[in-house]
PDB file of C-alpha atoms in Angstrom:
ATOM      1  CA  UNK A   1      -1.850  10.108 -11.173  1.00  0.00           C
ATOM      2  CA  UNK A   2      -2.175  12.131  -7.984  1.00  0.00           C
ATOM      3  CA  UNK A   3      -5.507  13.398  -6.840  1.00  0.00           C
ATOM      4  CA  UNK A   4      -4.984  16.502  -4.732  1.00  0.00           C
ATOM      5  CA  UNK A   5      -7.563  16.534  -1.944  1.00  0.00           C
ATOM      6  CA  UNK A   6      -5.892  18.142   1.054  1.00  0.00           C
ATOM      7  CA  UNK A   7      -8.038  21.279   1.173  1.00  0.00           C
ATOM      8  CA  UNK A   8     -11.332  19.434   1.061  1.00  0.00           C
ATOM      9  CA  UNK A   9     -10.510  16.392   3.176  1.00  0.00           C
ATOM     10  CA  UNK A  10     -10.471  16.521   6.932  1.00  0.00           C
ATOM     11  CA  UNK A  11      -8.137  14.060   8.632  1.00  0.00           C
ATOM     12  CA  UNK A  12      -7.597  12.544  12.022  1.00  0.00           C
ATOM     13  CA  UNK A  13      -4.345  11.367  13.518  1.00  0.00           C
ATOM     14  CA  UNK A  14      -4.001   7.697  14.419  1.00  0.00           C
ATOM     15  CA  UNK A  15      -2.883   6.505  17.851  1.00  0.00           C
ATOM     16  CA  UNK A  16       0.764   6.424  16.716  1.00  0.00           C
ATOM     17  CA  UNK A  17       0.558  10.268  16.694  1.00  0.00           C
ATOM     18  CA  UNK A  18       2.158  10.327  13.220  1.00  0.00           C
ATOM     19  CA  UNK A  19      -0.209   9.020  10.558  1.00  0.00           C
ATOM     20  CA  UNK A  20      -3.213  11.004   9.360  1.00  0.00           C
ATOM     21  CA  UNK A  21      -6.168   9.266   7.727  1.00  0.00           C
ATOM     22  CA  UNK A  22      -9.272  10.756   6.097  1.00  0.00           C
ATOM     23  CA  UNK A  23     -12.367  11.278   8.230  1.00  0.00           C
ATOM     24  CA  UNK A  24     -14.597  10.888   5.200  1.00  0.00           C
ATOM     25  CA  UNK A  25     -14.077   7.633   3.349  1.00  0.00           C
ATOM     26  CA  UNK A  26     -15.590   9.123   0.195  1.00  0.00           C
ATOM     27  CA  UNK A  27     -11.999   9.859  -0.874  1.00  0.00           C
ATOM     28  CA  UNK A  28     -11.889   6.160  -1.813  1.00  0.00           C
ATOM     29  CA  UNK A  29     -14.380   6.635  -4.637  1.00  0.00           C
ATOM     30  CA  UNK A  30     -12.934   3.751  -6.661  1.00  0.00           C
ATOM     31  CA  UNK A  31     -13.911   1.230  -3.985  1.00  0.00           C
ATOM     32  CA  UNK A  32     -17.086   0.581  -5.984  1.00  0.00           C
ATOM     33  CA  UNK A  33     -14.847  -1.119  -8.584  1.00  0.00           C
ATOM     34  CA  UNK A  34     -13.550  -3.689  -6.076  1.00  0.00           C
ATOM     35  CA  UNK A  35     -14.032  -7.294  -7.164  1.00  0.00           C
ATOM     36  CA  UNK A  36     -13.500 -10.147  -4.713  1.00  0.00           C
ATOM     37  CA  UNK A  37     -11.922 -12.210  -7.529  1.00  0.00           C
ATOM     38  CA  UNK A  38      -8.793 -10.081  -7.051  1.00  0.00           C
ATOM     39  CA  UNK A  39      -8.070 -12.192  -4.005  1.00  0.00           C
ATOM     40  CA  UNK A  40      -7.624 -15.274  -6.142  1.00  0.00           C
ATOM     41  CA  UNK A  41      -4.205 -13.681  -6.748  1.00  0.00           C
ATOM     42  CA  UNK A  42      -3.593 -11.670  -3.554  1.00  0.00           C
ATOM     43  CA  UNK A  43      -3.488 -13.387  -0.156  1.00  0.00           C
ATOM     44  CA  UNK A  44      -5.455 -11.601   2.595  1.00  0.00           C
ATOM     45  CA  UNK A  45      -3.969 -13.837   5.321  1.00  0.00           C
ATOM     46  CA  UNK A  46      -0.429 -12.477   4.970  1.00  0.00           C
ATOM     47  CA  UNK A  47       1.503  -9.252   4.519  1.00  0.00           C
ATOM     48  CA  UNK A  48       3.596  -8.314   1.509  1.00  0.00           C
ATOM     49  CA  UNK A  49       7.052  -7.021   2.481  1.00  0.00           C
ATOM     50  CA  UNK A  50       9.002  -4.649   0.262  1.00  0.00           C
ATOM     51  CA  UNK A  51      12.223  -6.365  -0.776  1.00  0.00           C
ATOM     52  CA  UNK A  52      13.700  -4.284  -3.592  1.00  0.00           C
ATOM     53  CA  UNK A  53      12.905  -2.169  -6.626  1.00  0.00           C
ATOM     54  CA  UNK A  54      14.100  -1.853 -10.190  1.00  0.00           C
ATOM     55  CA  UNK A  55      13.968   0.442 -13.199  1.00  0.00           C
ATOM     56  CA  UNK A  56      11.384  -0.569 -15.776  1.00  0.00           C
ATOM     57  CA  UNK A  57      10.073   0.462 -19.116  1.00  0.00           C
ATOM     58  CA  UNK A  58       7.461   3.171 -18.736  1.00  0.00           C
ATOM     59  CA  UNK A  59       4.472   1.177 -19.963  1.00  0.00           C
ATOM     60  CA  UNK A  60       5.423  -2.263 -18.654  1.00  0.00           C
ATOM     61  CA  UNK A  61       6.870  -4.109 -15.684  1.00  0.00           C
ATOM     62  CA  UNK A  62       9.820  -5.298 -17.774  1.00  0.00           C
ATOM     63  CA  UNK A  63      13.256  -4.596 -16.277  1.00  0.00           C
ATOM     64  CA  UNK A  64      15.587  -2.204 -18.056  1.00  0.00           C
ATOM     65  CA  UNK A  65      18.622  -3.792 -16.400  1.00  0.00           C
ATOM     66  CA  UNK A  66      19.311  -6.406 -13.729  1.00  0.00           C
ATOM     67  CA  UNK A  67      20.131  -3.925 -10.975  1.00  0.00           C
ATOM     68  CA  UNK A  68      18.096  -4.232  -7.781  1.00  0.00           C
ATOM     69  CA  UNK A  69      17.767  -1.192  -5.559  1.00  0.00           C
ATOM     70  CA  UNK A  70      16.764  -0.701  -1.883  1.00  0.00           C
ATOM     71  CA  UNK A  71      18.452  -3.906  -0.732  1.00  0.00           C
ATOM     72  CA  UNK A  72      20.205  -2.121   2.132  1.00  0.00           C
ATOM     73  CA  UNK A  73      17.455   0.323   3.007  1.00  0.00           C
ATOM     74  CA  UNK A  74      16.577   0.361   6.718  1.00  0.00           C
ATOM     75  CA  UNK A  75      12.831   1.100   6.382  1.00  0.00           C
ATOM     76  CA  UNK A  76      10.591  -1.402   4.614  1.00  0.00           C
ATOM     77  CA  UNK A  77       7.025  -1.041   3.469  1.00  0.00           C
ATOM     78  CA  UNK A  78       4.401  -3.711   4.044  1.00  0.00           C
ATOM     79  CA  UNK A  79       0.979  -4.080   2.471  1.00  0.00           C
ATOM     80  CA  UNK A  80      -1.871  -5.780   4.299  1.00  0.00           C
ATOM     81  CA  UNK A  81      -4.953  -6.555   2.171  1.00  0.00           C
ATOM     82  CA  UNK A  82      -8.434  -7.110   3.630  1.00  0.00           C
ATOM     83  CA  UNK A  83     -11.201  -9.213   2.100  1.00  0.00           C
ATOM     84  CA  UNK A  84     -13.469  -6.174   1.547  1.00  0.00           C
ATOM     85  CA  UNK A  85     -10.981  -4.389  -0.739  1.00  0.00           C
ATOM     86  CA  UNK A  86      -9.346  -2.214   1.914  1.00  0.00           C
ATOM     87  CA  UNK A  87      -5.555  -1.971   2.150  1.00  0.00           C
ATOM     88  CA  UNK A  88      -3.126  -0.774   4.811  1.00  0.00           C
ATOM     89  CA  UNK A  89       0.432   0.300   4.076  1.00  0.00           C
ATOM     90  CA  UNK A  90       2.809   0.053   7.034  1.00  0.00           C
ATOM     91  CA  UNK A  91       6.419   1.218   7.353  1.00  0.00           C
ATOM     92  CA  UNK A  92       8.766  -0.522   9.769  1.00  0.00           C
ATOM     93  CA  UNK A  93      12.465  -0.460  10.477  1.00  0.00           C
ATOM     94  CA  UNK A  94      13.941  -3.518   8.813  1.00  0.00           C
ATOM     95  CA  UNK A  95      15.007  -4.913  12.195  1.00  0.00           C
ATOM     96  CA  UNK A  96      11.579  -4.348  13.800  1.00  0.00           C
ATOM     97  CA  UNK A  97       9.463  -7.370  14.432  1.00  0.00           C
ATOM     98  CA  UNK A  98       5.860  -7.046  13.325  1.00  0.00           C
ATOM     99  CA  UNK A  99       3.662  -7.260  16.405  1.00  0.00           C
ATOM    100  CA  UNK A 100      -0.036  -7.735  16.962  1.00  0.00           C
ATOM    101  CA  UNK A 101      -0.613  -4.062  17.825  1.00  0.00           C
ATOM    102  CA  UNK A 102       1.620  -2.699  15.044  1.00  0.00           C
ATOM    103  CA  UNK A 103      -0.917  -3.968  12.471  1.00  0.00           C
ATOM    104  CA  UNK A 104      -3.876  -2.293  14.180  1.00  0.00           C
ATOM    105  CA  UNK A 105      -5.520   0.076  11.638  1.00  0.00           C
ATOM    106  CA  UNK A 106      -6.433   2.558  14.372  1.00  0.00           C
ATOM    107  CA  UNK A 107      -2.830   2.709  15.563  1.00  0.00           C
ATOM    108  CA  UNK A 108      -0.743   2.641  12.410  1.00  0.00           C
ATOM    109  CA  UNK A 109      -0.791   2.466   8.621  1.00  0.00           C
ATOM    110  CA  UNK A 110      -1.814   4.500   5.622  1.00  0.00           C
ATOM    111  CA  UNK A 111      -5.202   3.576   4.217  1.00  0.00           C
ATOM    112  CA  UNK A 112      -6.128   2.577   0.733  1.00  0.00           C
ATOM    113  CA  UNK A 113      -8.296   0.407  -1.461  1.00  0.00           C
ATOM    114  CA  UNK A 114      -7.725  -2.121  -4.221  1.00  0.00           C
ATOM    115  CA  UNK A 115      -9.896  -2.449  -7.308  1.00  0.00           C
ATOM    116  CA  UNK A 116      -9.917  -3.496 -10.929  1.00  0.00           C
ATOM    117  CA  UNK A 117     -10.227  -1.160 -13.892  1.00  0.00           C
ATOM    118  CA  UNK A 118     -10.196  -2.521 -17.444  1.00  0.00           C
ATOM    119  CA  UNK A 119      -8.647  -5.798 -16.199  1.00  0.00           C
ATOM    120  CA  UNK A 120      -5.816  -3.931 -14.460  1.00  0.00           C
ATOM    121  CA  UNK A 121      -5.354  -4.226 -10.675  1.00  0.00           C
ATOM    122  CA  UNK A 122      -5.084  -0.771  -9.129  1.00  0.00           C
ATOM    123  CA  UNK A 123      -4.437   0.513  -5.628  1.00  0.00           C
ATOM    124  CA  UNK A 124      -5.380   3.977  -4.328  1.00  0.00           C
ATOM    125  CA  UNK A 125      -3.423   5.048  -1.225  1.00  0.00           C
ATOM    126  CA  UNK A 126      -4.249   8.124   0.877  1.00  0.00           C
ATOM    127  CA  UNK A 127      -0.858   9.586   1.703  1.00  0.00           C
ATOM    128  CA  UNK A 128       1.293  12.694   1.932  1.00  0.00           C
ATOM    129  CA  UNK A 129       1.822  14.083  -1.548  1.00  0.00           C
ATOM    130  CA  UNK A 130       3.747  17.227  -0.582  1.00  0.00           C
ATOM    131  CA  UNK A 131       4.212  20.026   1.889  1.00  0.00           C
ATOM    132  CA  UNK A 132       3.048  23.618   1.711  1.00  0.00           C
ATOM    133  CA  UNK A 133       2.252  25.227   5.055  1.00  0.00           C
ATOM    134  CA  UNK A 134       1.383  21.776   6.363  1.00  0.00           C
ATOM    135  CA  UNK A 135       1.211  18.251   4.997  1.00  0.00           C
ATOM    136  CA  UNK A 136      -0.710  17.989   1.742  1.00  0.00           C
ATOM    137  CA  UNK A 137      -2.684  14.768   1.335  1.00  0.00           C
ATOM    138  CA  UNK A 138      -3.975  13.045  -1.723  1.00  0.00           C
ATOM    139  CA  UNK A 139      -4.495   9.740  -3.416  1.00  0.00           C
ATOM    140  CA  UNK A 140      -1.574   8.104  -5.178  1.00  0.00           C
ATOM    141  CA  UNK A 141      -2.645   5.398  -7.609  1.00  0.00           C
ATOM    142  CA  UNK A 142      -0.518   2.338  -8.354  1.00  0.00           C
ATOM    143  CA  UNK A 143      -0.839  -0.502 -10.809  1.00  0.00           C
ATOM    144  CA  UNK A 144      -0.232  -3.960  -9.346  1.00  0.00           C
ATOM    145  CA  UNK A 145       0.863  -7.176 -10.951  1.00  0.00           C
ATOM    146  CA  UNK A 146       0.930 -10.451  -9.024  1.00  0.00           C
ATOM    147  CA  UNK A 147       3.068 -13.450  -9.873  1.00  0.00           C
ATOM    148  CA  UNK A 148       3.027 -16.298  -7.332  1.00  0.00           C
ATOM    149  CA  UNK A 149       4.133 -14.952  -3.924  1.00  0.00           C
ATOM    150  CA  UNK A 150       5.374 -11.679  -5.402  1.00  0.00           C
ATOM    151  CA  UNK A 151       3.549  -8.402  -5.861  1.00  0.00           C
ATOM    152  CA  UNK A 152       4.923  -5.783  -8.261  1.00  0.00           C
ATOM    153  CA  UNK A 153       3.839  -2.158  -7.756  1.00  0.00           C
ATOM    154  CA  UNK A 154       4.228   0.694 -10.222  1.00  0.00           C
ATOM    155  CA  UNK A 155       3.104   4.095  -8.949  1.00  0.00           C
ATOM    156  CA  UNK A 156       1.578   6.249 -11.660  1.00  0.00           C
ATOM    157  CA  UNK A 157       3.612   9.161 -10.262  1.00  0.00           C
ATOM    158  CA  UNK A 158       6.799   7.257 -11.211  1.00  0.00           C
ATOM    159  CA  UNK A 159       5.898   4.840 -14.038  1.00  0.00           C
ATOM    160  CA  UNK A 160       9.527   3.901 -14.731  1.00  0.00           C
ATOM    161  CA  UNK A 161      10.079   2.218 -11.362  1.00  0.00           C
ATOM    162  CA  UNK A 162       8.738  -1.001  -9.844  1.00  0.00           C
ATOM    163  CA  UNK A 163       8.652  -1.850  -6.122  1.00  0.00           C
ATOM    164  CA  UNK A 164       8.751  -5.574  -5.407  1.00  0.00           C
ATOM    165  CA  UNK A 165       6.951  -7.068  -2.391  1.00  0.00           C
ATOM    166  CA  UNK A 166       7.136 -10.698  -1.278  1.00  0.00           C
ATOM    167  CA  UNK A 167       4.396 -12.448   0.686  1.00  0.00           C
ATOM    168  CA  UNK A 168       5.234 -13.136   4.344  1.00  0.00           C
ATOM    169  CA  UNK A 169       3.145 -15.216   6.734  1.00  0.00           C
ATOM    170  CA  UNK A 170       1.902 -13.658   9.947  1.00  0.00           C
ATOM    171  CA  UNK A 171       0.302 -15.359  12.958  1.00  0.00           C
ATOM    172  CA  UNK A 172      -3.459 -15.937  12.584  1.00  0.00           C
ATOM    173  CA  UNK A 173      -4.192 -13.835  15.676  1.00  0.00           C
ATOM    174  CA  UNK A 174      -2.787 -10.809  13.784  1.00  0.00           C
ATOM    175  CA  UNK A 175      -5.666 -11.112  11.301  1.00  0.00           C
ATOM    176  CA  UNK A 176      -8.497 -10.023  13.629  1.00  0.00           C
ATOM    177  CA  UNK A 177      -8.367  -6.352  12.712  1.00  0.00           C
ATOM    178  CA  UNK A 178     -11.184  -5.092  10.525  1.00  0.00           C
ATOM    179  CA  UNK A 179     -10.826  -1.959   8.412  1.00  0.00           C
ATOM    180  CA  UNK A 180     -13.325   0.848   8.934  1.00  0.00           C
ATOM    181  CA  UNK A 181     -12.926   2.740   5.674  1.00  0.00           C
TER     182      UNK A 181
END
């Protein structure tokens, strides 16, 4: 599911001069469905690093085959979850070291929220959904499944594919940033 909101949502560019985020946080309308119990499964004191992906059945997380994709990809995605239901999605070169400032929400990272709907963990991410005369922004919704240190993400725009993220520790001083959305 993609919610097209580019015409009605004003954005501002973060300090990295690349990423645009919404000025009005009302785009995260599902934040009212956030439940703190979600963090019994998801660790807010770490990041989740994208490791690989696989083809799945459309309505499940079950693998179609044993092939793993993205293993040699140079850019990796990372999710950082905050205790109030906010989420940041960061992209780094695989050889880049995560630094204190690279996790600053005012410098870098696409914004989103996590919530529960009918006992399903969902994530709404404000991101580029296309290009017309300029970047078109919208919300892309994903379904998440957590098993131990691993987070499985299935975007509703591509329900036959699962991205796999593994929990990675970060220094405690990297955890001071507070989301403002």
